[in-house]
Backbone as CSV, one residue per row, in Angstrom:
resi,resn,N_x,N_y,N_z,CA_x,CA_y,CA_z,C_x,C_y,C_z
1,PRO,-23.043,-11.445,-39.809,-22.782,-10.375,-38.855,-22.277,-10.919,-37.524
2,VAL,-21.522,-10.071,-36.811,-20.970,-10.450,-35.525,-21.595,-9.571,-34.451
3,THR,-22.074,-10.202,-33.394,-22.644,-9.481,-32.261,-21.775,-9.709,-31.046
4,ARG,-21.318,-8.639,-30.411,-20.493,-8.774,-29.206,-21.375,-8.583,-27.976
5,ILE,-21.300,-9.549,-27.081,-21.976,-9.448,-25.798,-20.925,-9.603,-24.705
6,HIS,-21.319,-9.359,-23.467,-20.453,-9.603,-22.323,-21.110,-10.680,-21.474
7,GLN,-20.367,-11.764,-21.249,-20.931,-12.964,-20.655,-20.129,-13.364,-19.417
8,GLN,-20.858,-13.788,-18.380,-20.191,-14.321,-17.198,-19.585,-15.675,-17.538
9,THR,-18.284,-15.838,-17.290,-17.595,-17.099,-17.539,-16.832,-17.490,-16.281
10,GLY,-16.154,-18.624,-16.340,-15.339,-19.051,-15.215,-14.162,-18.129,-14.970
11,MET,-13.880,-17.225,-15.921,-12.782,-16.264,-15.783,-13.305,-14.854,-15.543
12,GLY,-14.596,-14.742,-15.164,-15.201,-13.434,-14.961,-16.045,-13.047,-16.161
13,VAL,-16.450,-11.778,-16.221,-17.253,-11.273,-17.339,-16.313,-10.922,-18.488
14,LEU,-16.497,-11.599,-19.627,-15.607,-11.403,-20.775,-16.407,-11.056,-22.021
15,PRO,-15.786,-10.330,-22.972,-16.435,-10.119,-24.266,-16.554,-11.449,-25.028
16,VAL,-17.723,-11.668,-25.618,-17.967,-12.875,-26.402,-18.586,-12.446,-27.732
17,ASP,-17.975,-12.872,-28.842,-18.484,-12.551,-30.173,-19.332,-13.700,-30.690
18,LEU,-20.551,-13.373,-31.122,-21.469,-14.357,-31.698,-21.521,-14.146,-33.210
19,TYR,-21.146,-15.176,-33.964,-21.198,-15.128,-35.424,-22.538,-15.713,-35.863
20,VAL,-23.361,-14.878,-36.466,-24.748,-15.243,-36.757,-24.976,-15.291,-38.260
21,LYS,-25.663,-16.345,-38.714,-26.044,-16.472,-40.114,-27.475,-16.970,-40.185
22,ASN,-28.294,-16.258,-40.947,-29.720,-16.603,-41.092,-30.400,-16.766,-39.739
23,GLY,-30.026,-15.889,-38.813,-30.678,-15.895,-37.508,-30.184,-16.956,-36.550
24,GLU,-29.199,-17.762,-36.965,-28.676,-18.815,-36.098,-27.212,-18.556,-35.773
25,ILE,-26.839,-18.845,-34.534,-25.452,-18.674,-34.110,-24.613,-19.787,-34.717
26,GLN,-23.596,-19.408,-35.482,-22.729,-20.375,-36.150,-21.457,-20.662,-35.347
27,LYS,-20.960,-19.644,-34.650,-19.698,-19.792,-33.923,-19.676,-18.821,-32.755
28,VAL,-19.075,-19.239,-31.675,-18.926,-18.393,-30.493,-17.440,-18.219,-30.219
29,VAL,-16.994,-16.972,-30.045,-15.580,-16.676,-29.816,-15.445,-15.838,-28.551
30,MET,-14.635,-16.311,-27.612,-14.403,-15.615,-26.348,-13.101,-14.827,-26.432
31,VAL,-13.160,-13.562,-26.045,-11.968,-12.718,-25.992,-11.392,-12.832,-24.583
32,GLU,-10.173,-13.375,-24.482,-9.616,-13.701,-23.173,-8.730,-12.580,-22.638
33,PRO,-8.551,-12.542,-21.310,-7.698,-11.506,-20.716,-6.250,-11.606,-21.196
34,LYS,-5.503,-10.532,-20.966,-4.095,-10.467,-21.361,-3.326,-11.607,-20.705
35,HIS,-2.443,-12.241,-21.476,-1.747,-13.416,-20.962,-0.608,-13.028,-20.023
36,THR,-0.360,-13.881,-19.057,0.762,-13.702,-18.135,1.459,-15.040,-17.955
37,ILE,2.780,-14.986,-17.735,3.565,-16.188,-17.425,3.815,-16.169,-15.923
38,LEU,3.319,-17.179,-15.240,3.366,-17.199,-13.787,4.528,-17.997,-13.232
39,ALA,4.989,-18.997,-13.962,6.080,-19.834,-13.444,6.673,-20.639,-14.584
40,ARG,7.929,-21.041,-14.390,8.587,-21.981,-15.292,9.086,-23.148,-14.457
41,ILE,8.756,-24.372,-14.880,9.121,-25.568,-14.124,10.429,-26.102,-14.704
42,GLU,11.500,-25.977,-13.927,12.818,-26.382,-14.402,13.494,-27.382,-13.470
43,ALA,13.066,-27.434,-12.199,13.704,-28.332,-11.235,13.580,-29.772,-11.708
44,GLU,14.703,-30.481,-11.735,14.710,-31.835,-12.294,13.764,-32.761,-11.549
45,GLN,13.676,-32.609,-10.210,12.794,-33.494,-9.449,11.324,-33.260,-9.793
46,ASP,10.991,-32.003,-10.156,9.601,-31.721,-10.528,9.298,-32.207,-11.941
47,ILE,10.267,-32.130,-12.842,10.074,-32.685,-14.181,9.885,-34.194,-14.097
48,LEU,10.670,-34.853,-13.253,10.514,-36.302,-13.079,9.160,-36.635,-12.467
49,LYS,8.728,-35.833,-11.510,7.409,-36.059,-10.894,6.299,-35.843,-11.918
50,LEU,6.461,-34.827,-12.761,5.473,-34.570,-13.813,5.386,-35.747,-14.770
51,ALA,6.533,-36.259,-15.201,6.539,-37.415,-16.109,5.884,-38.616,-15.449
52,THR,6.181,-38.840,-14.169,5.556,-39.958,-13.448,4.051,-39.752,-13.358
53,GLY,3.629,-38.513,-13.100,2.194,-38.225,-13.010,1.453,-38.433,-14.311
54,LEU,2.188,-38.342,-15.435,1.586,-38.584,-16.756,1.851,-40.002,-17.251
55,SER,2.637,-40.761,-16.487,3.019,-42.135,-16.859,3.776,-42.188,-18.185
56,ILE,4.692,-41.236,-18.361,5.545,-41.227,-19.543,6.999,-41.082,-19.084
57,HIS,7.930,-41.338,-19.996,9.340,-41.141,-19.679,9.658,-39.649,-19.746
58,ALA,10.534,-39.196,-18.858,10.851,-37.762,-18.798,11.403,-37.235,-20.118
59,ASN,12.077,-38.079,-20.908,12.637,-37.575,-22.172,11.556,-37.316,-23.221
60,GLN,10.309,-37.703,-22.935,9.198,-37.376,-23.837,8.740,-35.932,-23.668
61,ILE,9.172,-35.276,-22.584,8.876,-33.855,-22.400,9.901,-33.064,-23.202
62,LEU,9.420,-32.222,-24.097,10.259,-31.622,-25.143,10.997,-30.380,-24.628
63,ARG,11.751,-30.539,-23.553,12.396,-29.384,-22.916,13.561,-28.833,-23.726
64,ASP,14.083,-29.611,-24.649,15.186,-29.090,-25.453,14.704,-28.063,-26.482
65,ARG,13.399,-27.947,-26.661,12.844,-26.958,-27.598,11.962,-25.920,-26.904
66,PHE,11.141,-26.375,-25.960,10.182,-25.477,-25.325,10.147,-25.733,-23.821
67,PRO,9.865,-24.695,-23.011,9.826,-24.888,-21.566,8.469,-25.415,-21.092
68,VAL,8.463,-25.935,-19.879,7.207,-26.222,-19.179,6.879,-24.973,-18.368
69,GLU,5.742,-24.356,-18.647,5.396,-23.086,-18.011,3.957,-23.083,-17.521
70,VAL,3.699,-22.251,-16.519,2.330,-21.943,-16.105,1.959,-20.611,-16.747
71,VAL,0.946,-20.647,-17.605,0.507,-19.484,-18.370,-0.967,-19.239,-18.069
72,SER,-1.353,-17.984,-18.025,-2.752,-17.658,-17.764,-3.265,-16.644,-18.774
73,THR,-4.463,-16.898,-19.293,-5.258,-15.863,-19.968,-6.593,-15.760,-19.231
74,GLY,-6.520,-15.843,-17.928,-7.715,-15.809,-17.083,-7.680,-16.871,-16.009
75,LEU,-7.305,-18.099,-16.404,-7.094,-19.191,-15.468,-5.714,-19.782,-15.723
76,PRO,-4.895,-19.958,-14.680,-3.538,-20.463,-14.876,-3.505,-21.949,-15.199
77,VAL,-2.749,-22.316,-16.221,-2.642,-23.707,-16.642,-1.179,-24.024,-16.924
78,MET,-0.759,-25.230,-16.533,0.587,-25.689,-16.809,0.637,-26.230,-18.236
79,ILE,1.490,-25.642,-19.078,1.619,-26.039,-20.475,2.829,-26.955,-20.594
80,ILE,2.600,-28.177,-21.147,3.640,-29.202,-21.176,3.844,-29.675,-22.613
81,PRO,4.982,-29.360,-23.235,5.232,-29.819,-24.605,5.724,-31.268,-24.609
82,LEU,5.125,-32.102,-25.440,5.557,-33.494,-25.556,6.125,-33.747,-26.949
83,ARG,6.982,-34.747,-27.014,7.778,-34.994,-28.200,6.962,-35.584,-29.356
84,SER,5.864,-36.301,-29.055,5.148,-37.012,-30.120,3.678,-37.154,-29.796
85,LEU,2.922,-37.408,-30.833,1.495,-37.705,-30.667,1.310,-38.978,-29.861
86,THR,2.168,-39.956,-30.074,2.085,-41.218,-29.324,2.217,-40.973,-27.829
87,ALA,3.157,-40.101,-27.447,3.345,-39.805,-26.023,2.092,-39.186,-25.423
88,VAL,1.441,-38.299,-26.168,0.205,-37.683,-25.674,-0.882,-38.736,-25.499
89,LYS,-1.024,-39.612,-26.474,-2.080,-40.613,-26.441,-1.863,-41.645,-25.331
90,GLU,-0.611,-41.922,-24.993,-0.323,-42.988,-24.036,-0.400,-42.540,-22.579
91,ILE,-0.701,-41.281,-22.339,-0.759,-40.783,-20.960,-1.802,-41.552,-20.146
92,GLN,-1.377,-41.987,-18.966,-2.279,-42.555,-17.963,-2.092,-41.707,-16.706
93,LEU,-3.072,-40.889,-16.403,-2.922,-39.877,-15.373,-2.834,-40.474,-13.970
94,LYS,-1.912,-39.924,-13.179,-1.850,-40.190,-11.743,-2.243,-38.874,-11.066
95,PRO,-3.527,-38.720,-10.744,-4.069,-37.409,-10.358,-3.373,-36.759,-9.176
96,LEU,-3.006,-37.527,-8.163,-2.436,-36.912,-6.971,-1.125,-36.201,-7.265
97,LEU,-0.290,-36.789,-8.119,0.974,-36.146,-8.461,0.748,-34.860,-9.256
98,ILE,-0.204,-34.884,-10.178,-0.496,-33.689,-10.971,-1.104,-32.608,-10.079
99,GLU,-1.990,-32.995,-9.170,-2.556,-32.034,-8.225,-1.460,-31.376,-7.395
100,GLU,-0.520,-32.174,-6.930,0.563,-31.662,-6.097,1.405,-30.635,-6.843
101,LEU,1.748,-30.940,-8.087,2.551,-30.011,-8.877,1.773,-28.744,-9.223
102,CYS,0.497,-28.906,-9.555,-0.323,-27.729,-9.873,-0.438,-26.820,-8.656
103,ALA,-0.612,-27.404,-7.487,-0.702,-26.597,-6.273,0.608,-25.858,-6.008
104,LYS,1.721,-26.529,-6.233,3.031,-25.921,-5.986,3.275,-24.718,-6.882
105,TYR,2.827,-24.799,-8.141,3.121,-23.741,-9.104,1.917,-22.851,-9.417
106,GLY,0.812,-23.025,-8.690,-0.330,-22.135,-8.838,-1.149,-22.333,-10.090
107,ALA,-1.201,-23.569,-10.582,-1.976,-23.875,-11.790,-3.281,-24.574,-11.433
108,HIS,-4.314,-24.359,-12.245,-5.602,-25.033,-12.052,-5.655,-26.382,-12.753
109,GLY,-4.720,-26.610,-13.669,-4.703,-27.856,-14.422,-3.471,-27.931,-15.284
110,ALA,-3.362,-29.031,-16.036,-2.196,-29.267,-16.879,-2.658,-29.609,-18.292
111,MET,-2.139,-28.878,-19.271,-2.433,-29.169,-20.682,-1.157,-29.642,-21.362
112,VAL,-1.210,-30.833,-21.931,-0.093,-31.340,-22.724,-0.411,-31.111,-24.195
113,PHE,0.643,-30.915,-24.993,0.409,-30.736,-26.422,1.541,-31.362,-27.222
114,SER,1.207,-31.720,-28.453,2.176,-32.185,-29.425,1.954,-31.433,-30.721
115,LEU,3.040,-31.128,-31.422,2.928,-30.510,-32.738,2.636,-31.541,-33.822
116,MET,2.625,-32.829,-33.430,2.133,-33.890,-34.306,0.634,-34.055,-34.046
117,THR,-0.157,-34.186,-35.093,-1.605,-34.165,-34.947,-2.281,-35.315,-35.677
118,VAL,-3.540,-35.522,-35.345,-4.355,-36.516,-36.049,-4.812,-35.946,-37.388
119,GLN,-5.338,-34.724,-37.358,-5.852,-34.087,-38.567,-4.772,-33.206,-39.201
120,PRO,-4.602,-33.296,-40.513,-3.562,-32.488,-41.169,-3.823,-30.990,-41.087
121,THR,-5.070,-30.597,-40.824,-5.405,-29.178,-40.730,-5.155,-28.618,-39.334
122,SER,-4.842,-29.471,-38.372,-4.588,-29.001,-37.005,-3.126,-28.622,-36.828
123,ALA,-2.888,-27.680,-35.914,-1.518,-27.288,-35.571,-1.019,-28.033,-34.345
124,VAL,-1.926,-28.348,-33.420,-1.538,-29.026,-32.180,-2.606,-30.046,-31.784
125,HIS,-2.131,-31.085,-31.085,-3.005,-32.088,-30.480,-2.833,-31.947,-28.971
126,THR,-3.928,-31.845,-28.227,-3.826,-31.535,-26.808,-4.684,-32.472,-25.952
127,ARG,-4.308,-32.521,-24.672,-5.147,-33.124,-23.638,-5.072,-32.214,-22.416
128,MET,-6.191,-32.105,-21.708,-6.267,-31.204,-20.558,-6.750,-31.968,-19.332
129,PHE,-5.971,-31.878,-18.241,-6.278,-32.566,-16.995,-6.388,-31.533,-15.872
130,ALA,-7.464,-31.600,-15.108,-7.647,-30.674,-13.988,-8.262,-31.407,-12.799
131,PRO,-7.572,-32.420,-12.271,-8.155,-33.208,-11.175,-8.401,-32.393,-9.913
132,SER,-7.626,-31.321,-9.697,-7.795,-30.536,-8.475,-9.116,-29.777,-8.434
133,ILE,-9.757,-29.577,-9.612,-11.074,-28.935,-9.630,-12.149,-29.922,-10.105
134,GLY,-11.844,-31.216,-9.983,-12.832,-32.243,-10.243,-12.987,-32.669,-11.689
135,ILE,-12.038,-32.302,-12.546,-12.114,-32.677,-13.959,-10.927,-33.575,-14.277
136,ALA,-11.180,-34.873,-14.372,-10.079,-35.799,-14.680,-9.481,-35.478,-16.043
137,GLU,-10.354,-35.306,-17.050,-9.915,-34.890,-18.381,-11.061,-34.188,-19.073
138,ASP,-10.742,-33.092,-19.755,-11.745,-32.263,-20.408,-11.640,-32.436,-21.922
139,PRO,-12.754,-32.623,-22.639,-12.668,-32.795,-24.089,-12.461,-31.503,-24.866
140,ALA,-12.752,-30.342,-24.258,-12.580,-29.062,-24.960,-12.467,-27.962,-23.909
141,THR,-11.351,-27.239,-23.920,-11.075,-26.287,-22.840,-10.704,-24.929,-23.416
142,GLY,-11.619,-23.962,-23.334,-11.381,-22.641,-23.887,-10.306,-21.869,-23.161
143,SER,-10.345,-21.886,-21.819,-9.372,-21.106,-21.045,-7.956,-21.620,-21.265
144,ALA,-7.770,-22.931,-21.228,-6.435,-23.504,-21.431,-5.966,-23.318,-22.870
145,SER,-6.874,-23.367,-23.826,-6.493,-23.179,-25.225,-5.994,-21.760,-25.475
146,GLY,-6.572,-20.787,-24.777,-6.085,-19.421,-24.899,-4.669,-19.287,-24.374
147,ALA,-4.418,-19.900,-23.211,-3.066,-19.887,-22.650,-2.089,-20.594,-23.582
148,LEU,-2.532,-21.714,-24.158,-1.681,-22.450,-25.096,-1.367,-21.608,-26.322
149,GLY,-2.367,-20.909,-26.854,-2.142,-20.068,-28.027,-1.096,-19.004,-27.765
150,ALA,-1.185,-18.355,-26.606,-0.192,-17.349,-26.243,1.192,-17.970,-26.121
151,TYR,1.265,-19.141,-25.510,2.534,-19.861,-25.355,3.140,-20.198,-26.715
152,LEU,2.336,-20.722,-27.620,2.844,-21.130,-28.936,3.380,-19.949,-29.727
153,VAL,2.702,-18.816,-29.628,3.158,-17.627,-30.350,4.412,-17.062,-29.693
154,ARG,4.433,-16.988,-28.378,5.574,-16.394,-27.684,6.858,-17.187,-27.923
155,HIS,6.711,-18.525,-28.008,7.891,-19.367,-28.217,8.110,-19.726,-29.689
156,ARG,7.302,-19.104,-30.576,7.445,-19.322,-32.018,7.379,-20.815,-32.371
157,ALA,6.461,-21.512,-31.710,6.247,-22.931,-32.008,5.386,-23.107,-33.254
158,VAL,4.719,-22.047,-33.681,3.926,-22.029,-34.910,4.368,-20.828,-35.729
159,GLU,3.956,-20.778,-36.986,4.267,-19.617,-37.820,3.498,-18.413,-37.299
160,VAL,4.221,-17.371,-36.934,3.609,-16.213,-36.289,3.353,-15.110,-37.310
161,LYS,2.137,-14.553,-37.273,1.736,-13.433,-38.116,1.113,-12.369,-37.207
162,PRO,0.771,-11.195,-37.744,0.092,-10.205,-36.890,-1.140,-10.780,-36.203
163,THR,-1.896,-11.604,-36.907,-2.923,-12.438,-36.279,-2.610,-13.882,-36.636
164,THR,-2.220,-14.649,-35.645,-1.858,-16.050,-35.851,-3.082,-16.916,-35.602
165,HIS,-3.423,-17.732,-36.596,-4.567,-18.634,-36.485,-4.055,-20.037,-36.160
166,ILE,-4.550,-20.621,-35.085,-4.113,-21.938,-34.624,-5.338,-22.829,-34.472
167,THR,-5.305,-23.994,-35.099,-6.368,-24.980,-34.924,-5.869,-26.065,-33.983
168,SER,-6.584,-26.245,-32.890,-6.206,-27.221,-31.871,-7.227,-28.353,-31.837
169,GLU,-6.732,-29.583,-31.762,-7.620,-30.741,-31.630,-7.494,-31.303,-30.217
170,GLN,-8.633,-31.633,-29.626,-8.668,-32.107,-28.241,-9.820,-33.104,-28.094
171,GLY,-9.759,-33.932,-27.090,-10.868,-34.832,-26.777,-10.862,-36.151,-27.510
172,TYR,-9.854,-36.400,-28.345,-9.826,-37.635,-29.130,-9.726,-38.862,-28.232
173,GLU,-8.981,-38.752,-27.149,-8.789,-39.900,-26.264,-10.039,-40.196,-25.438
174,LEU,-11.016,-39.279,-25.451,-12.292,-39.481,-24.758,-13.410,-39.849,-25.726
175,ASP,-13.046,-40.068,-26.999,-14.043,-40.312,-28.055,-15.021,-39.147,-28.182
176,ARG,-14.515,-37.930,-27.891,-15.304,-36.709,-28.078,-14.408,-35.668,-28.770
177,PRO,-14.029,-35.944,-30.009,-13.088,-35.041,-30.686,-13.647,-33.633,-30.827
178,SER,-12.807,-32.661,-30.504,-13.191,-31.256,-30.567,-12.174,-30.487,-31.401
179,THR,-12.660,-29.491,-32.114,-11.798,-28.578,-32.853,-11.953,-27.194,-32.248
180,ILE,-10.852,-26.625,-31.794,-10.867,-25.326,-31.132,-10.038,-24.357,-31.968
181,TYR,-10.613,-23.193,-32.247,-9.942,-22.194,-33.075,-9.377,-21.096,-32.166
182,ILE,-8.087,-20.861,-32.295,-7.393,-19.877,-31.472,-6.829,-18.790,-32.378
183,GLU,-7.043,-17.543,-32.003,-6.471,-16.409,-32.726,-5.651,-15.583,-31.747
184,VAL,-4.420,-15.284,-32.122,-3.531,-14.511,-31.256,-3.031,-13.299,-32.036
185,ASP,-3.363,-12.108,-31.550,-2.850,-10.877,-32.142,-1.545,-10.515,-31.452
186,SER,-0.544,-10.120,-32.236,0.739,-9.753,-31.646,1.410,-8.666,-32.463
187,ARG,2.241,-7.890,-31.763,3.112,-6.894,-32.402,4.529,-7.192,-31.924
188,GLY,5.377,-7.686,-32.834,6.707,-8.119,-32.424,6.585,-9.263,-31.434
189,HIS,7.146,-9.085,-30.244,7.058,-10.121,-29.214,5.954,-9.838,-28.206
190,GLU,5.147,-8.794,-28.473,4.060,-8.453,-27.555,2.747,-9.060,-28.045
191,ILE,2.105,-9.832,-27.192,0.794,-10.402,-27.506,-0.271,-9.425,-27.016
192,THR,-1.140,-8.995,-27.922,-2.103,-7.950,-27.587,-3.504,-8.485,-27.312
193,GLU,-3.869,-9.606,-27.936,-5.198,-10.171,-27.672,-5.228,-11.644,-28.056
194,VAL,-5.985,-12.417,-27.279,-6.170,-13.848,-27.548,-7.662,-14.122,-27.615
195,ARG,-8.072,-14.823,-28.669,-9.476,-15.187,-28.837,-9.579,-16.699,-29.056
196,VAL,-10.581,-17.291,-28.451,-10.791,-18.738,-28.568,-12.252,-18.988,-28.896
197,GLY,-12.498,-19.858,-29.875,-13.884,-20.128,-30.236,-14.048,-21.460,-30.911
198,GLY,-15.291,-21.726,-31.294,-15.593,-22.974,-31.980,-17.080,-23.113,-32.221
199,GLU,-17.432,-24.252,-32.728,-18.823,-24.595,-32.996,-19.211,-25.735,-32.076
200,THR,-20.507,-25.880,-31.829,-20.955,-26.905,-30.900,-22.068,-27.750,-31.514
201,ILE,-22.180,-28.958,-30.989,-23.327,-29.809,-31.289,-23.841,-30.374,-29.980
202,ILE,-25.110,-30.739,-29.936,-25.691,-31.339,-28.745,-25.262,-32.811,-28.671
203,VAL,-24.651,-33.203,-27.566,-24.249,-34.595,-27.381,-25.109,-35.290,-26.332
204,LEU,-25.859,-34.521,-25.546,-26.676,-35.133,-24.512,-27.808,-34.192,-24.143
205,GLU,-29.003,-34.716,-24.010,-30.154,-33.960,-23.537,-30.827,-34.739,-22.429
206,GLY,-31.458,-34.021,-21.531,-32.154,-34.715,-20.444,-33.073,-33.776,-19.721
207,THR,-33.857,-34.325,-18.839,-34.809,-33.556,-18.034,-34.624,-33.923,-16.575
208,LEU,-34.522,-32.894,-15.725,-34.462,-33.101,-14.296,-35.839,-32.880,-13.688
209,THR,-36.293,-33.832,-12.898,-37.587,-33.716,-12.240,-37.392,-33.706,-10.737
210,PHE,-37.957,-32.683,-10.083,-37.821,-32.554,-8.632,-39.156,-32.818,-7.967
């Protein structure tokens, strides 16, 4: 059975579906706000700055197929398509340059993706950087994954169906591999709903004593 609750998140109060089996929560799925495209990064000097900030060559940014855009499903994120899995893995972040570009285009962070993946069941391999809000790199990002899902469907980077299911892998470069499940409902070119979810395990426990 599925139980829908409304939960305070970093994007406000959102519907959250809890998938329950034998009294235990098996999966949590967040229903994200309607997606919006806030900006497209096309200026050559900004593309070069972005490549420098990621420590990659500018031709590794896959602009001949997909644009670099700021997309939001609650929190704005810069979506950056890269040509290969190797390019994603080799990124060495220069935080100040990424912060500068995010501030210029109104993004909270930058998510890079490749359609080449580690796992054959994944559709995309991603990394998420948000130095301006104190996160050098995040192993699993629900808000950015929702924006990415909308981007992939809108640009037909994946096979699109009335409900498109996308499996995203993230966190491999931090030795914390995560699998994020994205569902995008669409009618023609209109995206009607984006849902992001997954399963969790405990990686750290502790006690604070005051």
